[in-house]
Every structure is written in C-alpha cells, then in structure tokens.
XYZ file of C-alpha atoms in Angstrom:
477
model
C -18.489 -20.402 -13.203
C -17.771 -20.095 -16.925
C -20.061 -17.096 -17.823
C -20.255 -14.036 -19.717
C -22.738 -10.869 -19.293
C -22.231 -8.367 -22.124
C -24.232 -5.436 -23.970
C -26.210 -4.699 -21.196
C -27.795 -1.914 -19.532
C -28.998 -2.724 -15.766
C -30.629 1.060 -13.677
C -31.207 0.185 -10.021
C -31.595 1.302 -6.486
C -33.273 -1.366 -4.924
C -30.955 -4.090 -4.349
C -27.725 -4.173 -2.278
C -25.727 -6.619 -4.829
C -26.264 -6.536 -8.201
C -23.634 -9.011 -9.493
C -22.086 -11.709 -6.952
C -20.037 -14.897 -7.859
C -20.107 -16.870 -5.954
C -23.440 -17.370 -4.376
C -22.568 -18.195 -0.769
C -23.510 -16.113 2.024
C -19.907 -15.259 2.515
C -19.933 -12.608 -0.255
C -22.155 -10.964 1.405
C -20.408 -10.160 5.105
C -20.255 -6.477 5.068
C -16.451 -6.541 5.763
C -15.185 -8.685 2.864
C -15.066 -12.661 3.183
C -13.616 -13.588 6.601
C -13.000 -17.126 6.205
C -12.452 -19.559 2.651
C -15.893 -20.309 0.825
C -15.049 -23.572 -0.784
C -16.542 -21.956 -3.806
C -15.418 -19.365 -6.576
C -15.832 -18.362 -9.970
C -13.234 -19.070 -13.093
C -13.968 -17.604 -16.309
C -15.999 -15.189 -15.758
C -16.182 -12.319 -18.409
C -18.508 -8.657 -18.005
C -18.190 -6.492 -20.958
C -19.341 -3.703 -22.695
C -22.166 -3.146 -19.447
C -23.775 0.225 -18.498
C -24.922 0.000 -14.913
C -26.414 3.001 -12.720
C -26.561 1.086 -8.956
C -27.693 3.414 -6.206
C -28.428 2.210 -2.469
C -30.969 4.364 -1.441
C -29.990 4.315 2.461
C -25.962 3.651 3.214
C -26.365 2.641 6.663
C -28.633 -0.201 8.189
C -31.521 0.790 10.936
C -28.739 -0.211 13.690
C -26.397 2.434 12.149
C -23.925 0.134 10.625
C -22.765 0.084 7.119
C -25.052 -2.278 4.457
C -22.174 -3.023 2.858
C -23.718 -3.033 -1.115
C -21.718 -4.024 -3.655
C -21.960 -3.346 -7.463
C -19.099 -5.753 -9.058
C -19.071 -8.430 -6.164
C -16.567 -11.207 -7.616
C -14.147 -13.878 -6.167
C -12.326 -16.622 -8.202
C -9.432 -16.470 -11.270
C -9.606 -15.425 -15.108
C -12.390 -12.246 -14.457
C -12.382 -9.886 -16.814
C -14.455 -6.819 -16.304
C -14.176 -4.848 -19.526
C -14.964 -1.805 -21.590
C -18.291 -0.703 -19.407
C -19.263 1.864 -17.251
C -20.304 1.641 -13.676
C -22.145 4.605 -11.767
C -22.456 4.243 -8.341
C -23.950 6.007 -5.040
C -23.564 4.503 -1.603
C -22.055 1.196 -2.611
C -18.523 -0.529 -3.517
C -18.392 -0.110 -7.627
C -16.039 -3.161 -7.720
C -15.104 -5.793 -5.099
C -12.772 -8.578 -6.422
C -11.253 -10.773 -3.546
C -8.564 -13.366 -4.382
C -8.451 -12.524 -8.467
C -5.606 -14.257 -9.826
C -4.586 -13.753 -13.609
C -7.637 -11.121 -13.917
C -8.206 -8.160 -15.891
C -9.719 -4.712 -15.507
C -9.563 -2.682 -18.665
C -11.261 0.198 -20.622
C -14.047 0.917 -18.065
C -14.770 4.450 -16.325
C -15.895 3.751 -12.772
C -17.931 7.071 -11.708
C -17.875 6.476 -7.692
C -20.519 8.361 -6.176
C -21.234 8.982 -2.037
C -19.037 6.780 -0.443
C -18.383 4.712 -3.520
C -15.207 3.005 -3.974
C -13.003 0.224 -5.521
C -11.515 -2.405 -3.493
C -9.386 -5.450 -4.189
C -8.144 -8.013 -1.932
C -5.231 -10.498 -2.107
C -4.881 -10.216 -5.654
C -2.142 -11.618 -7.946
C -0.796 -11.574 -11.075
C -4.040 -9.184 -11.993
C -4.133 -6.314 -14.608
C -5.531 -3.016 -14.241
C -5.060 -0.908 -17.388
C -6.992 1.811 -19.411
C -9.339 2.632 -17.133
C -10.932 5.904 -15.975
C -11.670 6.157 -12.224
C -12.897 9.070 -10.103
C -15.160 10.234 -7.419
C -18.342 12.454 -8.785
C -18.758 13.885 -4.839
C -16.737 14.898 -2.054
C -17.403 11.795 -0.304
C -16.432 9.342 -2.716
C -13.033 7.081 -3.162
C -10.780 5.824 -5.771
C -9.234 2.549 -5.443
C -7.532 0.720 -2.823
C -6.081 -3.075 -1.996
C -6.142 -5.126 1.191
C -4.023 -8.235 1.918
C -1.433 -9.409 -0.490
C -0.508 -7.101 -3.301
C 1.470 -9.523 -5.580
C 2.618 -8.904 -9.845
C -0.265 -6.332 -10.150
C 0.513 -4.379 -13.304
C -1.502 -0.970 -13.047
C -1.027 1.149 -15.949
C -2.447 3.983 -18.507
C -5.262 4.950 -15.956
C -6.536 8.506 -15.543
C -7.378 8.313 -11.796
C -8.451 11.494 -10.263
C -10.969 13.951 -7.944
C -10.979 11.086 -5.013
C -11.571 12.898 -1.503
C -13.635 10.776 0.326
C -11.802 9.856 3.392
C -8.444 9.485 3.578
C -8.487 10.242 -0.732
C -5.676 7.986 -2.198
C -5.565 7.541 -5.827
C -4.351 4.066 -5.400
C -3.314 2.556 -2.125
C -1.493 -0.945 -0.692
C -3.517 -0.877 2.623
C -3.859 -3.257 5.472
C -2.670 -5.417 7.740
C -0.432 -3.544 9.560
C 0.631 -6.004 12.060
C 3.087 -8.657 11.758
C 2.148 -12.210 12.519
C 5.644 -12.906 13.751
C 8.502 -10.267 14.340
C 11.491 -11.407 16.356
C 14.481 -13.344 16.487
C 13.819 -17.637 15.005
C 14.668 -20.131 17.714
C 16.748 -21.923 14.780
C 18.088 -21.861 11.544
C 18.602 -24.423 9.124
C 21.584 -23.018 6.692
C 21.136 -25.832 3.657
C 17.094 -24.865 3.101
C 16.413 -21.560 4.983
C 13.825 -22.698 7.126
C 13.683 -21.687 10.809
C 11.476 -22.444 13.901
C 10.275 -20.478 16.990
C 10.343 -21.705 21.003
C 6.034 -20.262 20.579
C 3.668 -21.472 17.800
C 2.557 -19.524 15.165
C -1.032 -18.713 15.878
C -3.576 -17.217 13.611
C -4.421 -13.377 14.732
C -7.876 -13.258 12.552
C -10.622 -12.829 14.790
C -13.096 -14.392 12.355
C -10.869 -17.507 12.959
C -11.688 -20.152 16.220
C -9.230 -19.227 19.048
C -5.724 -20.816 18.694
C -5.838 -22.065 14.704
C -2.383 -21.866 13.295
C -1.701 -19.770 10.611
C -1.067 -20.783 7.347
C 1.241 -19.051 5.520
C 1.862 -21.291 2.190
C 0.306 -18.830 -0.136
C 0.571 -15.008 0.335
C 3.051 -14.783 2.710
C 6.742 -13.664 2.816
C 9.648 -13.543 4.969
C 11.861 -10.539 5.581
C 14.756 -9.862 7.964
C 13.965 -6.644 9.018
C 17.164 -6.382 11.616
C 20.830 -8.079 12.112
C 22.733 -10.161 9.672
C 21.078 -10.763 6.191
C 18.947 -7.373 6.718
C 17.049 -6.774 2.990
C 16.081 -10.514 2.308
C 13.713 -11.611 1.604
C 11.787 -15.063 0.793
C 8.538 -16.786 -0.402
C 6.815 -18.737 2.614
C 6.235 -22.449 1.098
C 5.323 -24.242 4.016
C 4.723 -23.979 7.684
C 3.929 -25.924 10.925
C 2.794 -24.109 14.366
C 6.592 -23.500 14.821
C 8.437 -24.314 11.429
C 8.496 -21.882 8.621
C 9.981 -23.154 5.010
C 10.808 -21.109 2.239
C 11.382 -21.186 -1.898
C 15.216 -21.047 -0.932
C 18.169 -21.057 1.215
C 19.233 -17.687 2.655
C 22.088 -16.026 0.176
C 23.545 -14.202 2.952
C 22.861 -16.922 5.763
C 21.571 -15.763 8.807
C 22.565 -15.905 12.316
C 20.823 -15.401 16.136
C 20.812 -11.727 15.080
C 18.669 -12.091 12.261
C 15.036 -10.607 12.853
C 12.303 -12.061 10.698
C 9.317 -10.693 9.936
C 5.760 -13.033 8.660
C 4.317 -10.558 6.637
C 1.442 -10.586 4.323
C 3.237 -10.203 0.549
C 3.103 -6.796 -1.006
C 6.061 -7.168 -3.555
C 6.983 -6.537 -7.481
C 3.888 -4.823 -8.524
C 4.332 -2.175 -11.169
C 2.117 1.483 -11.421
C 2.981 2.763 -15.173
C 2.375 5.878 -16.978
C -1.038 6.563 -14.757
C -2.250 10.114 -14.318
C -3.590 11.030 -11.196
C -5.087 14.741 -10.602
C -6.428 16.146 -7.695
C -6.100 13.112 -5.220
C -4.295 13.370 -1.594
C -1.650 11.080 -2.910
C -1.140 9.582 -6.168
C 0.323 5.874 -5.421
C 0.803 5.088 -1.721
C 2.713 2.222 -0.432
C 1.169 1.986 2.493
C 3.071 -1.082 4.527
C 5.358 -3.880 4.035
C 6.270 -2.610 0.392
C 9.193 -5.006 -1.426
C 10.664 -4.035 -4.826
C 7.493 -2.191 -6.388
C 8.141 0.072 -9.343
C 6.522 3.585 -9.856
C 7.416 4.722 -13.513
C 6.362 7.047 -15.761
C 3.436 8.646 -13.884
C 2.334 11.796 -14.068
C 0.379 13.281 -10.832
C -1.058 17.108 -11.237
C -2.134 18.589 -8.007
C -1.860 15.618 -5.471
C -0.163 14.924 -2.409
C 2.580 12.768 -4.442
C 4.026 9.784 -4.523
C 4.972 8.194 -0.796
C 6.132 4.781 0.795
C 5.053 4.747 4.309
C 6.979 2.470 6.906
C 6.223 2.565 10.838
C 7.534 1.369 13.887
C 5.850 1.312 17.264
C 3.901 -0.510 20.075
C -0.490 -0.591 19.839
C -2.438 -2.400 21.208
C -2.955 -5.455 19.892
C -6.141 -6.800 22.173
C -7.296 -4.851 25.377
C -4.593 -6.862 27.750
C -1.574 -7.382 25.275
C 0.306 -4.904 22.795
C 2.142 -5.394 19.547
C 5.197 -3.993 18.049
C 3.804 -2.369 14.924
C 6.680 -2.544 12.185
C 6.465 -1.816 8.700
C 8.997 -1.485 6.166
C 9.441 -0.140 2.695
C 12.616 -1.918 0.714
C 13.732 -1.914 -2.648
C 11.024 0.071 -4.377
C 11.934 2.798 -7.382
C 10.242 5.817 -8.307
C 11.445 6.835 -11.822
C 10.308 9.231 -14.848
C 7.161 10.760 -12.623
C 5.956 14.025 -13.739
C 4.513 16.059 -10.375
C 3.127 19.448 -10.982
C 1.426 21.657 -8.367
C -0.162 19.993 -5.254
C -3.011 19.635 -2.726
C -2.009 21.624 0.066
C -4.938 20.543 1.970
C -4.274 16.744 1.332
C -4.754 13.883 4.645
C -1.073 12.955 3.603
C 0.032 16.743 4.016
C -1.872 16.927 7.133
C -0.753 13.541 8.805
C 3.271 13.854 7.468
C 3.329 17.292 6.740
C 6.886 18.916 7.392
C 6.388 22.352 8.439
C 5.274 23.354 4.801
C 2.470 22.307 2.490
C 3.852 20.594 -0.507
C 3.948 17.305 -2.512
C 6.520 14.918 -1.755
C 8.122 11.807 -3.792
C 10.082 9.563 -1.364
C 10.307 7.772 2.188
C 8.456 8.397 5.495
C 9.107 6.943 8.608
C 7.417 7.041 12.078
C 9.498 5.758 14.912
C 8.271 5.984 18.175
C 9.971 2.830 19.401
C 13.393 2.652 20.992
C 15.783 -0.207 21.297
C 16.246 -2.560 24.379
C 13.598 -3.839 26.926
C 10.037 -1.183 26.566
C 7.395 -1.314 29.617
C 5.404 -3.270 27.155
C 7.959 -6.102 27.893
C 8.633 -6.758 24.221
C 12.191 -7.192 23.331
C 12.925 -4.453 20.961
C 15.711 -5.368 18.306
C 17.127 -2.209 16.781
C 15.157 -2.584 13.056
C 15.417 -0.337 9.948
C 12.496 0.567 8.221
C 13.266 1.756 4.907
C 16.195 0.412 2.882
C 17.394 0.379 -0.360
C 14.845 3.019 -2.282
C 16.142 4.759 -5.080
C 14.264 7.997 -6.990
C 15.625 8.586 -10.161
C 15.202 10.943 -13.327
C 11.779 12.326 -12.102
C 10.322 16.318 -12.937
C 8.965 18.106 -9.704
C 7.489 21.621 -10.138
C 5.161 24.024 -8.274
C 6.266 23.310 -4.782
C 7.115 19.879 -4.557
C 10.154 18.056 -3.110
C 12.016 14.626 -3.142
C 12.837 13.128 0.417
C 12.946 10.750 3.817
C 11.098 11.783 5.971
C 9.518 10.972 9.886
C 7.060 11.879 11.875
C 4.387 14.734 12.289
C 4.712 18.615 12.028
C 8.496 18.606 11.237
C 10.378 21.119 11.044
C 14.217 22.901 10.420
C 16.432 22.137 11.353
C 15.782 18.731 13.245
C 17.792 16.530 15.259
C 17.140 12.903 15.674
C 14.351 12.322 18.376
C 15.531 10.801 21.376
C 15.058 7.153 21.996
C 14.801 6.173 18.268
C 16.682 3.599 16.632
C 20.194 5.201 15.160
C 19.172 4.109 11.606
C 15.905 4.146 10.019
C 16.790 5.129 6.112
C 19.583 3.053 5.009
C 21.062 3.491 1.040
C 18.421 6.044 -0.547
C 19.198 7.007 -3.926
C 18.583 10.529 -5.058
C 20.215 10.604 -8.643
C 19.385 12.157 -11.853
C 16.039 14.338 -10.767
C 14.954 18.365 -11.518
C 13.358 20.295 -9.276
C 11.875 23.383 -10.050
C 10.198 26.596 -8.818
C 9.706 25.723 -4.803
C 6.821 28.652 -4.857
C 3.924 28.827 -2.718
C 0.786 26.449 -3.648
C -2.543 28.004 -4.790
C -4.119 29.275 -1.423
C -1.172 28.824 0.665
C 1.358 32.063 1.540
C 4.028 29.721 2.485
C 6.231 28.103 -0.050
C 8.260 24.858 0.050
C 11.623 26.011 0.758
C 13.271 22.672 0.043
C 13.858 20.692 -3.294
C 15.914 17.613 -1.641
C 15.388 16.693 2.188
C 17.118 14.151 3.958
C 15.905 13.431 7.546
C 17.841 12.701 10.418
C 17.900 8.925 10.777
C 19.301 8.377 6.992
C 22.881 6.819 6.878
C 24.434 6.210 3.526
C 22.217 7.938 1.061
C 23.566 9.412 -2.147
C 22.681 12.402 -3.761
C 23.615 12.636 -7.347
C 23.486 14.677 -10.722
C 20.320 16.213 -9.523
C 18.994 19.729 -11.010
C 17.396 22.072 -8.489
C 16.327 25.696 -9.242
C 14.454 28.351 -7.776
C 14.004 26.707 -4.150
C 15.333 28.591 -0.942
C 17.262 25.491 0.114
C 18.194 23.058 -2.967
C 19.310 20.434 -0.776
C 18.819 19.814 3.320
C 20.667 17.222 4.302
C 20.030 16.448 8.064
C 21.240 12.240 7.997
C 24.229 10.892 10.334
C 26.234 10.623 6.855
C-alpha cells in the first residue's frame, strides 16, 4: 500500500507479471480473482513509466492461457498516469475492484492478444488516454462485473480487431441471479422475499453459499406493475432482499424483479474511436448510461444490446437469459463511414452492412409455460432510450433492432413477447448519404428503422437525405 513508481523505464520478456498489488496468489489466477483476498492496495500512484513487456510464449505447455499481466492492480485511489505501456501476449492493464481511481494521459500500444480489462469498478476515471491494438490480434478495452459512475472521456481509442474488436465494452455476467416474481412485498421499505433462497451461482464459490448482494448489486422490475425501476441492493438474507428505498410506483404480484450485477450512470464523453467493430457497446443490464459527444470514424457504431432466452445454465438445468437496456441516451455522436466487415455487423447485421446507433434485441423466448418448465412472464427488454441531435453519414442508420440476418419488410416472429422496445426516442438527428461502404456494392437503404416489437416510439424533427428509405417504421404503433 501507499506507493509510488515514477520515471522509469522497465524492457522485459521474461516474467509473466511485472507489477502486482497485492501480493497474494489470488492475483495471479489466470481468470481474474475468483474469491475476496483480504488484501488490497490504497494509494498507489505509477507515473510517467515506459514499459516494453512481452511474454515470449502465450499459452502454457497444457495449451491453456498463462494469463500475464503488465498493470496487475486491485484496491482504491490508483492512479496510473502519463506513461506508456507496450505489450505482446499479455493484459496491458488489469485493475479489479478500483474505486475512486484514475487512468489518464497514457498510450497503451496492445500487441498479440493484448488487452485492457477492468472489473467491478466504481466511481473510476478514464480520460486522455490513447489506446489501440498494433496487430490484428490485439484488443482495446473492456469491463466485467459492475460498471458503476465510470466517467470515460477525451480518449482516442482505435484499430482494435482482436476477437470480437470493441472499442469499449460493458461485458459479463449475462445471467441473472434471480428473475421472477418476489414471494412478498413490503410497501413502507421496498424489500421483498422469495419461497427459494438466494444461492450464489459462482463456481469458484463452495456449493450452496448465499449470495451477497450489499455492494454491486441492483434491482430492476423487468415485467408487470412498476416496470423501469429500479433500486440499490443494501442488504440481503438467503430469501430477503432490502433496498436504498421504498418503491415510487409500489409493486404488486405482477412485478418481475431482476438481481442483477449494477451497470448504471456511467458516462463515455467526447471519445474518438476509428476503425473498431463498435465504438461503445452496452453489452447487458445497461441503466441510465450516457453516450455524448463521441465521434466514431469507420466502426460498427454505437449499440445497447439486450437478450432474452433459455441456455443452459449447468448440464441438467437451464436459465432464462434476460438482459435489458433502460434509460440510456446517445446524444451529439459524430459517425462517419463504417466497418462493413465488423463481428457486430456480422452477428446483428440487418440485411445490409452499415453502422448503427440504437437498440438491439434478441428474443427467442415466448410467454407462458416453455418445455424448460420455467415460468415465462411476458418481459420488455429495452425501455425508455432516447437518441438525440446526433450526425450519421456514409451509410449509417439510427434504430431498434432484433435478431440475425434481418431483413424488409419483417413481421414480428412468432412466439415472441408483443413488446420488446417500449418509448424510444428518435428526435432531433441528420442522416446523410445512405451510399454503399468502401468494398461493399450494397448500400444502406435506411436512415431510421424501427423493428417490429417497438410500441410507443417517437420520431421527431429528424433530417434524413439521400437514403432510399428515410424512415422504416415496422413497430405495432
């Protein structure tokens, strides 16, 4: 704890870590730390470093990944500033659990498989940096777990392929720790309980440990009365679960809640992204985030990805996979051109290559009793988004979307849910010059698309020109 390295130059390729705090062996399991330490840094300061870190051989003898790190930090108050890191075959930059941290005026040169990751971080700053891959095979940045007040802002973040190639992503978990209907609700403080305990999913965890949700967690109601809400998680027993505040619209044996991990307010401002499959992906359980002021040249977009079906959870039981995206605003982006050959065209593409600001949704799941023998409550998965006053040009297009390889005109797929877009907000955007990208003979005929599946979006003062179709508008009304 309490240190500072500065105005240093460290050259290696024969270590695995080159800067860890803490020194436990949990910071150095290969997938991130699986349980709490009982250790961590505070204060800790690097600045104005130069560090080349290469692992000469990526994979162990069993053909598993080492799992190197560069930047290998947990704890509170870390500031990494004004260095460069060059990297090959490693993770430039692992922070788990910063709180009130900083990351500014460094350029992070991510080699073969080199990347940035950042778990369950809050209240952290990410500003003024330059990140981007120097090979085909490296990554940008990405976060796991809770996603709480990050502010990520004035970064040039571009030439990331490796993989799935997101300029900067709000990944993982996907599945709920508890999505259903509470056994009771207590009106004067909001808490509920459940008829079945809460018990902890983590496999790194000993077989029926409850979960604890006091820190990190939220709950939303995803379905019935009070659909929108949501609230902090204070406290909770194996079948309680209290929260920061009684319910304003109280809820009633309609309500469906869903425990999620909390990936809510964070703000991505006046970042440039080039040449990236997607510029800022909200990638599951996104709550009131703000995208403003960006400028993405040559990317897949901007997107907010919700879900809802049924995986398997272990190799006896399934899971109803739900993920929403509420609240969040998209305002003042600059897209220009795109990345035809982007995972995010290939994965949601819409009959068309072209970059895309706005909402996708993949239903598979329909309401009543499935053959799983989950109760399926009818559940929206993307409410309340608004895009407003952005510049698209060079075959790009605002939307809601769903599903693979779609096409016009559609019809809603049978067996879905009757609403899964509910009050988008289209208002105040221009739209230009729907021509074909670089590469591609096809063009993007549409400027505005709205998806079977919307109900109650508005469309409003928006400026399209020189696009086949200005405005497809496929919702229920």
């Amino acid at each position: 704890e309490h240190f500072i390295i500065q105005d240093l130059s460290i050259s290696t390729d024969a270590v695995d870590f080159l800067i860890t705090c803490p020194d436990v062996p949990g910071m150095y399991n290969v997938w991130g730390v699986a349980q709490p330490l009982g250790a961590a840094c505070q204060d800790v300061t690097l600045q104005h470093l130069t560090i080349s870190h290469t692992t000469l051989q990526p994979l162990q003898s069993n053909g598993a990944y080492r799992g190197s790190r560069t930047l290998n930090l947990l704890g509170a108050d870390i500031r990494i500033l004004d260095s460069t890191v060059s990297t090959q075959n490693t993770v430039a930059m692992f922070l788990i659990n910063p709180k009130n941290s900083i990351v500014s005026g460094n350029v992070f040169l991510d080699g073969k498989i080199s990347t940035i990751q950042i778990f369950t971080s809050q209240r952290t700053i990410i500003e003024n940096n330059e990140i981007s891959a120097t090979d085909p095979g490296g990554f940008c940045i990405d976060t796991q777990g809770q996603a709480y007040y990050l502010y990520v802002a004035n970064n040039y973040i571009h030439d990331c392929q490796g993989t799935y190639g997101e300029g900067f992503t709000t990944d993982t978990p996907y599945l709920p720790y508890r999505l259903g209907r509470p056994a009771t609700i207590n009106a004067s403080d909001g808490s509920f309980t459940y008829s079945e305990p809460l018990i902890d999913p983590n496999r790194h965890v000993p077989a029926g440990s409850r979960i604890d949700l006091s820190n990190g967690y939220i709950a939303v109601v995803v379905g019935g009365t009070g659909i929108g809400q949501m609230k902090r998680i204070t406290a909770n027993t194996y079948t309680k679960v209290s929260v920061e505040s009684p319910w304003q619209v109280p809820l009633d044996a309609t309500s469906v809640i869903d425990l999620q991990v909390d990936k809510s307010q964070n703000v991505f401002y006046q970042n440039r992204f080039l040449n990236t499959s997607v510029a800022v992906q909200l990638y599951s359980q996104a709550y009131e985030n703000v995208i403003d002021g960006n400028t993405s040249t040559d990317t897949g977009g901007f997107w907010c990805v919700g879900t809802d079906s049924i995986v398997p959870a272990t190799s006896s039981t399934t899971v109803r996979r739900f993920e929403y995206c509420y609240y969040n605003e998209w305002v003042n982006n600059v897209l220009n051109g795109n990345l035809p050959d982007s995972n995010i065209n290939k994965e949601h593409q819409m009959g068309y290559p072209n970059a895309f600001i706005g909402l996708v949704g993949g239903a598979t799941v329909p309401s009543g009793l499935n053959s799983t023998g989950l109760t399926l409550d009818p559940l929206v998965i993307l409410i309340g988004n608004s895009v407003r006053d952005n510049q698209l040009q060079n075959n790009n297009t605002i939307g809601f979307s769903y599903g693979r390889n779609m096409t016009h005109p559609s019809i809603m797929p049978p067996n879905r849910d009757s609403i899964m877009s509910l009050d988008f907000v289209v208002e105040g955007n221009k739209v230009q010059s729907c021509q074909p990208a670089q590469g591609s003979a096809r063009s993007s005929p549409v400027g505005v698309d709205i998806y079977p599946g919307a109900v109650d979006s508005l469309l409003g003062n928006n400026q399209v020109s020189d696009c086949l179709t200005p405005v497809w508008n496929s919702s229920q009304r």
